[in-house]
Coordinates of C-alpha atoms and ligand atoms in Angstrom, one line a residue:
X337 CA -7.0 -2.7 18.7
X338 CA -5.6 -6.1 18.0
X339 CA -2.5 -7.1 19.9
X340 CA -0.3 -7.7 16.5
X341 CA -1.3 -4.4 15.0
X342 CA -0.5 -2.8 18.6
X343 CA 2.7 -4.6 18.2
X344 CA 3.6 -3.3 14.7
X345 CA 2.5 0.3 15.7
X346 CA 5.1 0.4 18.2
X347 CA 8.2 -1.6 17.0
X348 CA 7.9 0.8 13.9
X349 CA 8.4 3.9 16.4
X350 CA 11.3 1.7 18.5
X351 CA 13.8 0.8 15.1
X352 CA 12.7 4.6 13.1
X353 CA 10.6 3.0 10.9
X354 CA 7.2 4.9 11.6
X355 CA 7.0 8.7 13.8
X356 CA 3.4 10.7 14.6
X357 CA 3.7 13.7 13.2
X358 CA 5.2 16.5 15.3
X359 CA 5.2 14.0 18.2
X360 CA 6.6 16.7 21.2
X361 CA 3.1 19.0 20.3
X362 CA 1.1 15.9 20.6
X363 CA 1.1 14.6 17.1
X364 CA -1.0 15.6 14.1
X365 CA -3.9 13.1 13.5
X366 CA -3.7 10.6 10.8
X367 CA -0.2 12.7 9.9
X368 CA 3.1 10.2 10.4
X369 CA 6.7 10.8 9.9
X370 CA 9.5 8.2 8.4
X371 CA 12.1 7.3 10.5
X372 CA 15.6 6.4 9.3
X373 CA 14.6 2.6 8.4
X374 CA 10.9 3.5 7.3
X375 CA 13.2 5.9 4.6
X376 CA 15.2 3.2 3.0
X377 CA 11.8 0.7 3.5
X378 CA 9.8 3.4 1.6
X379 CA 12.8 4.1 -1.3
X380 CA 13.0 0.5 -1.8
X381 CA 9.0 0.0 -2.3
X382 CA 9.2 2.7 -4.6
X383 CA 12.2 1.8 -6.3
X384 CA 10.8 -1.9 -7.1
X385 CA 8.0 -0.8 -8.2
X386 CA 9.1 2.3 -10.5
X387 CA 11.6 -0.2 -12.3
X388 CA 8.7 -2.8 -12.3
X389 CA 6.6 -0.8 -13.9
X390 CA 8.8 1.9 -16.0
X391 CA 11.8 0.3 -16.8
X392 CA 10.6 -3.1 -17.7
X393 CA 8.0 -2.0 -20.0
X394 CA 9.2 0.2 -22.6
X395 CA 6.0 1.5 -23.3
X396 CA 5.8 3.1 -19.8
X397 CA 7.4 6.5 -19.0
X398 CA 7.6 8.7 -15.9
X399 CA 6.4 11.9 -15.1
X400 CA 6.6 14.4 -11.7
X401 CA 3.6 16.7 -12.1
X402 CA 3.7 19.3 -9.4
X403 CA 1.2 19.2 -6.3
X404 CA -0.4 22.2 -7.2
X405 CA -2.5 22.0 -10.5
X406 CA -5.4 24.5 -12.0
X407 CA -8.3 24.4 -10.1
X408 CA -10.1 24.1 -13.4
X409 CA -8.5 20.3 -13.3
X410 CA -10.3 19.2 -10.0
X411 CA -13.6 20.9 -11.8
X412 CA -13.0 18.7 -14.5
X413 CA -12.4 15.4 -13.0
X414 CA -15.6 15.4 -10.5
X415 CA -13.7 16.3 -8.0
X416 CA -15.3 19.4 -6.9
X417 CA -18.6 17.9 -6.8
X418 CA -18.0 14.4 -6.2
X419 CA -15.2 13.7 -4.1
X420 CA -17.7 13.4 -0.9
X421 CA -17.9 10.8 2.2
X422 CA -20.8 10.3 3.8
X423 CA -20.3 11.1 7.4
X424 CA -22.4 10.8 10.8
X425 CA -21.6 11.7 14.2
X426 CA -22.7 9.5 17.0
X427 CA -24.2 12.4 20.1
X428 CA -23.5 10.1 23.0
X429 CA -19.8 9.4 22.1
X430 CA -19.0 12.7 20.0
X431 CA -17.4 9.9 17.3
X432 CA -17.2 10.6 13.8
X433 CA -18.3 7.7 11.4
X434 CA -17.9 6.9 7.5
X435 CA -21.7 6.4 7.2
X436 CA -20.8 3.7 4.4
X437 CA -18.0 2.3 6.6
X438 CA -20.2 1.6 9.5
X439 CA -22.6 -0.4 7.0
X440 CA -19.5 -2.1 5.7
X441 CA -18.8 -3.6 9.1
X442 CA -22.1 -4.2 10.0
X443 CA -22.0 -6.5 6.6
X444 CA -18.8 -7.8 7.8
X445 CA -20.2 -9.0 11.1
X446 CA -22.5 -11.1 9.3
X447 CA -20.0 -12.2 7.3
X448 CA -18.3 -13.6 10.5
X449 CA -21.3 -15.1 11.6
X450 CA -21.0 -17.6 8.3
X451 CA -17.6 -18.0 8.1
X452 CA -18.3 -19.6 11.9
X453 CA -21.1 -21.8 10.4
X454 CA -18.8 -23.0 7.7
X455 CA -15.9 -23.4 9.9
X456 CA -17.9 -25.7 12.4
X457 CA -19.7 -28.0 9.3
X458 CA -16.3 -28.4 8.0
X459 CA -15.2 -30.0 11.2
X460 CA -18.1 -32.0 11.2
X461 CA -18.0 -33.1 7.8
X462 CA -14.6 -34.0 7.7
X463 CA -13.4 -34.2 4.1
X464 CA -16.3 -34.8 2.3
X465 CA -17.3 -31.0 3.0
X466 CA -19.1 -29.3 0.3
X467 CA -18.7 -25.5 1.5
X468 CA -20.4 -24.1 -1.8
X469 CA -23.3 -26.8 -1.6
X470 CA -23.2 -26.2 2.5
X471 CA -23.9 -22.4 1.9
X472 CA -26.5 -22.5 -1.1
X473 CA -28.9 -25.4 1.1
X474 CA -28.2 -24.7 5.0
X475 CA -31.3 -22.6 6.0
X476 CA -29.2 -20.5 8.6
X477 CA -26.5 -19.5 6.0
X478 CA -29.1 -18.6 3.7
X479 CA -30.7 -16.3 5.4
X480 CA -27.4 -14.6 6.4
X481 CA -26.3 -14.4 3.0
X482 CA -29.5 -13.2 1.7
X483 CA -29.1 -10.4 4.1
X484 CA -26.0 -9.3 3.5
X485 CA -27.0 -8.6 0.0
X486 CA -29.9 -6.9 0.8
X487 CA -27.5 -4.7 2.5
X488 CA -25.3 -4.2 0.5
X489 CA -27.6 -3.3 -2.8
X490 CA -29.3 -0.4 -0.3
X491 CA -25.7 0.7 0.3
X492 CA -24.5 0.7 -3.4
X493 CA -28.6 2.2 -4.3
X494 CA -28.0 5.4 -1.5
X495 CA -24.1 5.7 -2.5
X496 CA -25.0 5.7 -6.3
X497 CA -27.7 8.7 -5.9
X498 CA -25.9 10.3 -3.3
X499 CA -29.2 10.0 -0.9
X500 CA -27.8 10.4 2.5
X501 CA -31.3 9.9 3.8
X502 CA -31.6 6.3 2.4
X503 CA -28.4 5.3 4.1
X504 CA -29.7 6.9 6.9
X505 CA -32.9 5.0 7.0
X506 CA -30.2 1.7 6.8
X507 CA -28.7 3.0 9.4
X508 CA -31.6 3.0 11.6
X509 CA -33.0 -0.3 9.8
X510 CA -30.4 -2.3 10.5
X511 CA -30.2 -1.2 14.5
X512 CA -26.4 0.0 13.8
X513 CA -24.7 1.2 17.2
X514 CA -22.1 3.3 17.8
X515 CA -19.0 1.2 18.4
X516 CA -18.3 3.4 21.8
X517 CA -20.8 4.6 23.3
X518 CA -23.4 1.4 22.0
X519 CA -26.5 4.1 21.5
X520 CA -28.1 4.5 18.0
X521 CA -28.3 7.8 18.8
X522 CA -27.0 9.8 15.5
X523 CA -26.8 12.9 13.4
X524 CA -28.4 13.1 10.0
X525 CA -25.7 11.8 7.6
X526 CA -23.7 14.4 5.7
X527 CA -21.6 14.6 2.2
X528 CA -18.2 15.8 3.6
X529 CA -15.6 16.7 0.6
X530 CA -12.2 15.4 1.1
X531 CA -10.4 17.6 -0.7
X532 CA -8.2 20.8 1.2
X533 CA -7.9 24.1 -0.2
X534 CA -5.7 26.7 0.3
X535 CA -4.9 29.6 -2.1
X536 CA -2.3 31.4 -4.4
X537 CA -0.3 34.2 -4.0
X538 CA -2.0 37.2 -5.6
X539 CA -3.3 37.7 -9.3
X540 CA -4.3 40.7 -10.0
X541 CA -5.1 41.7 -6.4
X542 CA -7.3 38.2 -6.2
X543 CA -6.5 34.8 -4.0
X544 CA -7.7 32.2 -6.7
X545 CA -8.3 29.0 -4.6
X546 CA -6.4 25.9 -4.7
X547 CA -6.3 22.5 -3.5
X548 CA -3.6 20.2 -2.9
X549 CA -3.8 17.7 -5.2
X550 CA -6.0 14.1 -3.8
X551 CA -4.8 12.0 -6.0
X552 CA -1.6 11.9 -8.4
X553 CA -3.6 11.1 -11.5
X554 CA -5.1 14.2 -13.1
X555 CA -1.2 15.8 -13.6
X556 CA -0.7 12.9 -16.2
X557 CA -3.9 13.2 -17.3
X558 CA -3.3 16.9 -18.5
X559 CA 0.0 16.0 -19.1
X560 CA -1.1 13.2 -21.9
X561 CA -0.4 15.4 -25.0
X562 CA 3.0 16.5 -23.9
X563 CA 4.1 12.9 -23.1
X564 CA 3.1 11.3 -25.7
X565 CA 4.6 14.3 -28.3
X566 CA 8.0 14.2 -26.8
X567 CA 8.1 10.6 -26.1
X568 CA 6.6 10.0 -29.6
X569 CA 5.1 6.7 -27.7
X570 CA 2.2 4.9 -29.6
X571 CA -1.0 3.9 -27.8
X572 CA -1.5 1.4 -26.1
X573 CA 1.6 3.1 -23.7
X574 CA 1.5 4.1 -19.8
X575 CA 2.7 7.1 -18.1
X576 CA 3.7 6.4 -14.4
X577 CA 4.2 8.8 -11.6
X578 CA 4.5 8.4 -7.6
X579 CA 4.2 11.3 -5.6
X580 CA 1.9 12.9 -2.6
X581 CA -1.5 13.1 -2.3
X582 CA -4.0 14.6 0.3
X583 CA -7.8 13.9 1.3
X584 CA -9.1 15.4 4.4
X585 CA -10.0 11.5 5.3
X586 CA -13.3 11.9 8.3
X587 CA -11.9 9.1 10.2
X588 CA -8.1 8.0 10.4
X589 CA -7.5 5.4 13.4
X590 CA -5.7 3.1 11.3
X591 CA -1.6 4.1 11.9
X592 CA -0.5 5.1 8.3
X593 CA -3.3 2.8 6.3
X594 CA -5.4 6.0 6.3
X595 CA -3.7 9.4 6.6
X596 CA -4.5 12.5 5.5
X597 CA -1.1 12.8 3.5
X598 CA -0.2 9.9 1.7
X599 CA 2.0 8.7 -1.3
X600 CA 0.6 7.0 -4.6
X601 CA 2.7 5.1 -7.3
X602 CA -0.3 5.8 -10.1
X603 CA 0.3 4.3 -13.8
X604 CA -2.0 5.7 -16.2
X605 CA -2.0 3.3 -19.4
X606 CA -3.6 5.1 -22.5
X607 CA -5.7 2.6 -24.9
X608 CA -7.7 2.3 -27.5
X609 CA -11.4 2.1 -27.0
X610 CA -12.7 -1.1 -26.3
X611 CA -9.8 -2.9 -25.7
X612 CA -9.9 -1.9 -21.8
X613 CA -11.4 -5.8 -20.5
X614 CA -8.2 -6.7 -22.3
X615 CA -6.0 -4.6 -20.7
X616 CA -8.0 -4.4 -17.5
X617 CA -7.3 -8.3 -17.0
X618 CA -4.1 -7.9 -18.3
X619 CA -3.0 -5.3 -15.0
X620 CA -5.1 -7.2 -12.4
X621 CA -2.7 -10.3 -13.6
X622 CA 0.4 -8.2 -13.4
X623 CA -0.4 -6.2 -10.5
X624 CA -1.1 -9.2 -8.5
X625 CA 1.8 -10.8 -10.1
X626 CA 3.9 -7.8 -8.4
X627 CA 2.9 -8.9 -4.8
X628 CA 3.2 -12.4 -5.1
X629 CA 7.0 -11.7 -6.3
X630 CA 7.4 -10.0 -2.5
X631 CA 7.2 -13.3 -1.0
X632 CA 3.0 -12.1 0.2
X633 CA 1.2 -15.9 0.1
X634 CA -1.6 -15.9 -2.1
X635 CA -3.9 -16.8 1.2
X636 CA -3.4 -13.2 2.3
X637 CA -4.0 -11.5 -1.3
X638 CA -7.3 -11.4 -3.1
X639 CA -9.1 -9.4 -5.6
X640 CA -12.5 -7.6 -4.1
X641 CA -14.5 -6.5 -7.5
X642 CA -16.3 -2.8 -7.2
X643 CA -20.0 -3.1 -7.5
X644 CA -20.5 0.7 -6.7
X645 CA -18.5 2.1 -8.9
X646 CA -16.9 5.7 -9.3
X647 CA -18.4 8.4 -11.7
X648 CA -15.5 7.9 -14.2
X649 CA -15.1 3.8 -14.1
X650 CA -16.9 0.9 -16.3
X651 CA -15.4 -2.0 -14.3
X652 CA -13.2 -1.7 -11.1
X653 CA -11.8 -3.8 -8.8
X654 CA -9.0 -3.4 -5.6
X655 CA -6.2 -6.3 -4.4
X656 CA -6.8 -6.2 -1.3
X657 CA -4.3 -7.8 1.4
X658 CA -5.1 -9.3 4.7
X659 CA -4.3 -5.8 7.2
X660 CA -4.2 -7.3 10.8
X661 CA -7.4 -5.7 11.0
X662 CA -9.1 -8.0 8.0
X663 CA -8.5 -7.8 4.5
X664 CA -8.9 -4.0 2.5
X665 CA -7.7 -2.5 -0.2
X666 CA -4.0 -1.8 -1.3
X667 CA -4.0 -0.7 -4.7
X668 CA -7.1 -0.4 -7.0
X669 CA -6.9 -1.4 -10.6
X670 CA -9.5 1.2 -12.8
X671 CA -11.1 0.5 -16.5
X672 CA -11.6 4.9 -16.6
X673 CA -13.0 5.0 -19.8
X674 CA -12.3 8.3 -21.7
X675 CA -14.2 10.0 -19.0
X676 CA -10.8 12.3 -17.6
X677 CA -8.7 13.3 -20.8
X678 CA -12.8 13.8 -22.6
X679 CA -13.5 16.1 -19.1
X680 CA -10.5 18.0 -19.3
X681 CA -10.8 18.8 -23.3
X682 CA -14.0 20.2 -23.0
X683 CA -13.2 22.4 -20.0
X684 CA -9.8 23.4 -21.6
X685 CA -11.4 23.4 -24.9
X686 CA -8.0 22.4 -25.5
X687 CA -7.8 18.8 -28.2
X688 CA -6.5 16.1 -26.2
X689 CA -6.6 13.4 -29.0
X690 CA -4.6 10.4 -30.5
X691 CA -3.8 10.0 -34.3
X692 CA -4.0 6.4 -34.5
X693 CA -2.3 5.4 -37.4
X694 CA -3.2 1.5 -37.4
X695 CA -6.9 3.0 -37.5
X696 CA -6.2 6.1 -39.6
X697 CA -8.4 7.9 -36.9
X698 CA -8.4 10.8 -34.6
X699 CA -9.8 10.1 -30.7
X700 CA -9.7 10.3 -27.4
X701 CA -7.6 7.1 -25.8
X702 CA -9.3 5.3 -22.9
X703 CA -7.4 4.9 -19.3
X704 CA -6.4 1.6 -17.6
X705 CA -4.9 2.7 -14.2
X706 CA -3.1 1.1 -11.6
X707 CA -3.1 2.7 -8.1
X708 CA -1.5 1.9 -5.1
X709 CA -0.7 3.9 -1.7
X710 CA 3.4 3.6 -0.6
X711 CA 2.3 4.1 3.0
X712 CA -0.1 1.2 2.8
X713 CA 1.8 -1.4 0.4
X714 CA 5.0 -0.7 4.2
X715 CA 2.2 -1.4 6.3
X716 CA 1.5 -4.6 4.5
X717 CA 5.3 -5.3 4.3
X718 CA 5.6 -4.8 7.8
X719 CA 2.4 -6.6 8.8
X720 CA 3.7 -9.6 6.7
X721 CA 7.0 -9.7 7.8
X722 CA 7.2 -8.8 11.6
X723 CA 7.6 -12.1 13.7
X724 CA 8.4 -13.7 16.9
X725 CA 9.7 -17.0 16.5
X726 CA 11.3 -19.3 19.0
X727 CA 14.9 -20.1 18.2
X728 CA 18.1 -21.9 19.9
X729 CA 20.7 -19.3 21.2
X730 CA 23.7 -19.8 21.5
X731 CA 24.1 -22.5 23.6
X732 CA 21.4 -24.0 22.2
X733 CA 18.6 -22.9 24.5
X734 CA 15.1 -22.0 23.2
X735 CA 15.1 -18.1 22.8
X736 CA 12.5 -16.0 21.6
X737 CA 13.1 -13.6 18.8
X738 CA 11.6 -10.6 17.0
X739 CA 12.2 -10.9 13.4
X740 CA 11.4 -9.3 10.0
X741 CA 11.0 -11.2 7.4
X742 CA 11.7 -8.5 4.7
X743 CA 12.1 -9.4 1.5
X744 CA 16.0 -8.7 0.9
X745 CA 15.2 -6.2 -1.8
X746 CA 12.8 -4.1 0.5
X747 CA 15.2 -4.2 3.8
X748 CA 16.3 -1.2 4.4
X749 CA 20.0 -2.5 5.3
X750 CA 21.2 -5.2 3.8
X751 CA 24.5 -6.3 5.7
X752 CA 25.8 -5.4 9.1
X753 CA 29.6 -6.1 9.6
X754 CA 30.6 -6.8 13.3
X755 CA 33.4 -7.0 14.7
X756 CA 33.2 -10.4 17.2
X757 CA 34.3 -8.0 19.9
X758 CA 35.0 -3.9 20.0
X759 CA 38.6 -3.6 21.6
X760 CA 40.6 -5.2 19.5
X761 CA 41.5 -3.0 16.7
X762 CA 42.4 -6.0 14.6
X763 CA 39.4 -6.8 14.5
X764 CA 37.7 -3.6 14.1
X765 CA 39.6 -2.4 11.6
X766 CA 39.1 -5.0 9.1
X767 CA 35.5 -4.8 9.9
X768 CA 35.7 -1.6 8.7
X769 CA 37.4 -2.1 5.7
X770 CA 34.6 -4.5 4.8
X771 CA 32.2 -2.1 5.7
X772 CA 33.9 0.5 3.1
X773 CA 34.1 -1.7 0.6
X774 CA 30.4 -3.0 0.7
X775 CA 28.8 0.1 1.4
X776 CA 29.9 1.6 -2.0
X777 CA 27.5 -1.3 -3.5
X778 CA 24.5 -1.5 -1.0
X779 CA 23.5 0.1 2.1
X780 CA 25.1 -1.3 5.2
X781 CA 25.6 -0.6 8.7
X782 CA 28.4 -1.3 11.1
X783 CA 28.1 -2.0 14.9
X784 CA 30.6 -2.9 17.4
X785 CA 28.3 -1.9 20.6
X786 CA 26.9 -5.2 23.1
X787 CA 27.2 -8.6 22.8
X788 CA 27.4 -10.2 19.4
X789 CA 23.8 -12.1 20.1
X790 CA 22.3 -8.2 21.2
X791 CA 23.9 -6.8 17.7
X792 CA 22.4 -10.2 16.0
X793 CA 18.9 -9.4 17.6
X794 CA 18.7 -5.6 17.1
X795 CA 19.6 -6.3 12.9
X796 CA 16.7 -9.0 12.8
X797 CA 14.7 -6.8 14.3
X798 CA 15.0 -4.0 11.6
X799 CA 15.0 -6.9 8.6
X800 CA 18.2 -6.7 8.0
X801 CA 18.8 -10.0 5.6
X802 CA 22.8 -10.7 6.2
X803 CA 25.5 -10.0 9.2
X804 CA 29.0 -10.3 8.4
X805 CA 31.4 -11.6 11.6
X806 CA 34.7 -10.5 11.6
X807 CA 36.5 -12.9 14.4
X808 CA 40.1 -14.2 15.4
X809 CA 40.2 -16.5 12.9
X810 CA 39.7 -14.0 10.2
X811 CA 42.7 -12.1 11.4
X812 CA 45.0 -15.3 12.2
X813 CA 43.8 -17.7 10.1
X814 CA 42.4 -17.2 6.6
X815 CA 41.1 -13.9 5.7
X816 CA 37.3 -15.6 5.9
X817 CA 34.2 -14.2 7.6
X818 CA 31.3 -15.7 9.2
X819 CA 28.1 -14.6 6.8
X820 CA 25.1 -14.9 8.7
X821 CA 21.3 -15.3 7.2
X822 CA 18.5 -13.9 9.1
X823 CA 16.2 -16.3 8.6
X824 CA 17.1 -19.8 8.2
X825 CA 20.4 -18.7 10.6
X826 CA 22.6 -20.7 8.9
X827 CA 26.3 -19.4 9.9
X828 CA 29.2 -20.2 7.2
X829 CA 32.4 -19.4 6.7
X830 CA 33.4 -17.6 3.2
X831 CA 35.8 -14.9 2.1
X832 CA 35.0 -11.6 1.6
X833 CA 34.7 -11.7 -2.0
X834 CA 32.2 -14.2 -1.7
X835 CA 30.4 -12.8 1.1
X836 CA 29.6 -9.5 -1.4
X837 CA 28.3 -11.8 -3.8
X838 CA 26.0 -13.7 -2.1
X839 CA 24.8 -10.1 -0.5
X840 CA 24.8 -8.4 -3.8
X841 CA 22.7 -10.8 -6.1
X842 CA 20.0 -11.5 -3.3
X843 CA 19.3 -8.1 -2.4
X844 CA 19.5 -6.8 -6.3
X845 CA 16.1 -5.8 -7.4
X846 CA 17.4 -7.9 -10.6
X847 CA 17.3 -10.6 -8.7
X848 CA 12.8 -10.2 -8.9
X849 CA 12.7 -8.3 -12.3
X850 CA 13.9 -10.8 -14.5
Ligands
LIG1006 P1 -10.4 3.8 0.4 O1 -11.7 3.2 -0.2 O2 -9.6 2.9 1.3 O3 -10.6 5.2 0.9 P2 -9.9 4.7 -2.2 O4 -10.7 3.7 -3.0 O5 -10.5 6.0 -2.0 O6 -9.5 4.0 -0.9 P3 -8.2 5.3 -4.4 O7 -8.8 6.6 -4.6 O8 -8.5 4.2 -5.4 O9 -8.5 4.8 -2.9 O10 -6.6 5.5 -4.2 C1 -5.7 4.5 -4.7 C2 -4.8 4.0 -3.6 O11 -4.3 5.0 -2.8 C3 -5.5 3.1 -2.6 O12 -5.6 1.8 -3.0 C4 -4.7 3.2 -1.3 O13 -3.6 2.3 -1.4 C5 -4.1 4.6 -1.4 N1 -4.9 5.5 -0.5 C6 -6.0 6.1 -0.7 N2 -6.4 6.9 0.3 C7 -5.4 6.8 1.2 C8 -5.2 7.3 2.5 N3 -6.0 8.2 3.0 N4 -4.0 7.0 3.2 C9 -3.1 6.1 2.6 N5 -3.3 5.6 1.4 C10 -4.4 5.9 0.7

């Protein structure tokens, strides 16, 4: 595992950002727990992105469908049937593999091979390097290129018709090793379904089974009729929900980028047919829009279109962000066609149509949706924003600090008043009368415990934007504090009044909505 991902792993556990599940019994695998800062980090995501996407359009409107739904609605929505990964266990090693996932990285390593080609004709073309002429002419690159294609239309070819043979037979083809033990020495490859089941009380003397829902989208799905009566909304309008989801994922080694309980923030936005290239540009934009406003440089963002796409999509395509372990998808952005709501109406039998009125016609709306996992957008925010950087202390030394680089509006607190030192009530009792004031606005801490430079250090460490100083002066002299800012570490002296202020309007989510 990479140092900086080693390194994010464990300062979430140190500052209660990130827990394993049931840690004293070992943990629970691919199962994590939120700390008291991973809390306010997680409300705060959601938060920003719930009055993104719901209060700033006023098309848009929420919904909380339960966990549990029919099992008729994971029938309808190819669940049951489709929901599969391919796995394959390695018999030297006892590892379990995503059989497309191993062919993924084996494309990747090639992929690393040209990026190393281009990288060293850069250097020795200096300026007047062509890379797009460099890769279409150099021999080498071609032949790398041309099989990573190759590659990849066997993958989508098996992954299309569900052969598990075929991808197999790539396997072997391609000489793929286990990444533990190094043998090719494998199982046949299997569909696994990723959905778990449990079951309901008693009907009737009968269990009827159940499965916790994998994704949040099918409860606005069968929700679409109710919606759109009460809400008396006009298509094109979006229904937007966030809540849990489960897949019994074959391989989770990736901290909370792939658990086996996760949280979605789905938008389902309901169209008319043939307008979804319109709108399906129109969300990429917006979407990608949405993590630019964070502060994420466009170098670590980047769209990745689907060419194997899912039973109930006719164009698909993920942001993906650069994870310390390469780039992968964040949120997925799905042209769904009519395919759910037209599922679910025959199944139900029950009509799950639109009147339009601006075509005087009755039918079934098409789906744009927008879908992005909480848990992976804090690991992004985390892996963007923790930092060491090499600072002047005090007495102007170079020190090395740990820093995150939160956006203000995702920190989890946003001021810590301190009193310059802890036994002097003077001082710590108008730093807590600050503290009571600010914390009816925004959620602060106060500390009085170590050195100011340890208290200094322990709130950059947990992202928190602004420290408040109450010191000697304040008492004495003229009621002002010294307002600290995390990152450029500017120090200056302002009253209270104007301390709030400054807090207030750079930590409001206003502050990125408008
Ligand atoms: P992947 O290919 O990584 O398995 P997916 O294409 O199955 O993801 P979707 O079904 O499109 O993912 O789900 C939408 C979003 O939900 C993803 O973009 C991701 O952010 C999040 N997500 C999906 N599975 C998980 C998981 N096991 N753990 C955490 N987040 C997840």
């Amino acid at each position: 595992m990479d140092d900086q991902f080693k390194k994010i792993i464990s300062h979430a556990k140190e500052y209660g950002f990130v827990y394993p599940s049931s840690e004293i019994y070992e943990g629970l695998s691919a199962v994590y727990d939120y700390g008291p800062m991973g809390v306010e980090l997680k409300n705060n995501i959601k938060s920003y992105w719930w009055k993104s996407m719901v209060q700033m359009h006023d098309n848009i409107v929420g919904l909380d469908a339960a966990i549990f739904m029919h099992p008729k609605t994971w029938k309808a929505s190819g669940h049951v049937d489709a929901f599969n990964d391919p796995m394959i266990d390695n018999k030297d090693s006892n590892k379990r593999y995503r059989a497309d996932v191993l062919v993924e990285d084996h494309i990747a390593k090639i992929e690393a091979k040209v990026n190393k080609e281009v990288a060293k004709a850069a250097k020795r073309f200096g300026d007047s390097f062509d890379e797009a002429q460099y890769k279409s002419t150099n021999p080498r690159v071609m032949g790398y290129l041309d099989k990573m294609q190759g590659i990849q239309d066997r993958l989508n070819e098996a992954m299309k018709a569900g052969d598990m043979t075929a991808m197999k037979t790539l396997i072997e083809d391609e000489g793929i090793v286990c990444p533990i033990s190094g043998t090719k020495n494998w199982t046949e490859v299997r569909q696994f379904n990723l959905m778990f089941s449990t079951q309901l009380g008693n009907i009737a003397g009968e269990e009827t089974a159940l499965y916790l829902r994998p994704e949040t989208a099918q409860g606005i799905f069968v929700n679409f009729l109710n919606v759109q009566k009460t809400t008396r909304q006009k298509i094109p309008f979006g229904i937007a929900q966030i809540g849990k989801a489960f897949r019994n994922e074959i391989v989770a080694r990736q901290f909370i980028f792939r658990m086996r309980e996760f949280e979605q923030m789905e938008m389902q936005f309901f169209i008319q047919p043939g307008t979804e290239m319109k709108w399906y540009e129109y969300w990429k934009e917006t979407r990608m829009k949405w993590h630019r406003s964070l502060g994420t440089p466009e170098s670590h963002l980047r769209f990745h279109k689907h060419e194997n796409l899912a039973h109930y999509a006719n164009a698909a395509a993920d942001i993906e962000f650069q994870f310390p372990f390469g780039f992968k998808e964040l949120e997925g952005i799905h042209s769904r066609t009519d395919f759910d709501l037209g599922s679910h109406q025959e199944l139900s039998g029950k009509k799950l149509q639109y009147f339009d009125p601006e075509l005087n016609e009755n039918y079934v709306p098409y789906v744009l949706e927008t879908s992005i996992g909480c848990d992976r957008m804090f690991l992004a925010m985390l892996s963007e924003s923790l930092q060491e950087e090499v600072v002047p202390d005090s007495k102007g030394n170079e020190t090395t600090r740990t820093v995150m680089k939160l956006h203000p509006v995702l920190a989890p607190v946003k001021a810590a008043i301190l009193p310059l030192v802890k036994n002097k009530p003077a001082l710590t009792e108008h730093a807590k009368k600050i503290f009571d004031e600010l914390k009816l606005y925004t959620n602060c801490q106060y500390d009085e415990k170590d050195a100011i430079g340890r208290r200094y250090r322990r709130q950059d460490a947990i992202g928190t934007p602004y420290c408040i100083t109450v010191d000697f002066e304040t008492i004495e002299d003229d009621g002002k504090v010294t307002l600290r800012d995390r990152d450029s570490l500017e120090q200056k002296r302002v009253t209270v009044a104007e301390a709030k202020a400054i807090i207030l309007e750079n930590c409001s989510e206003a502050s990125l909505l408008g």
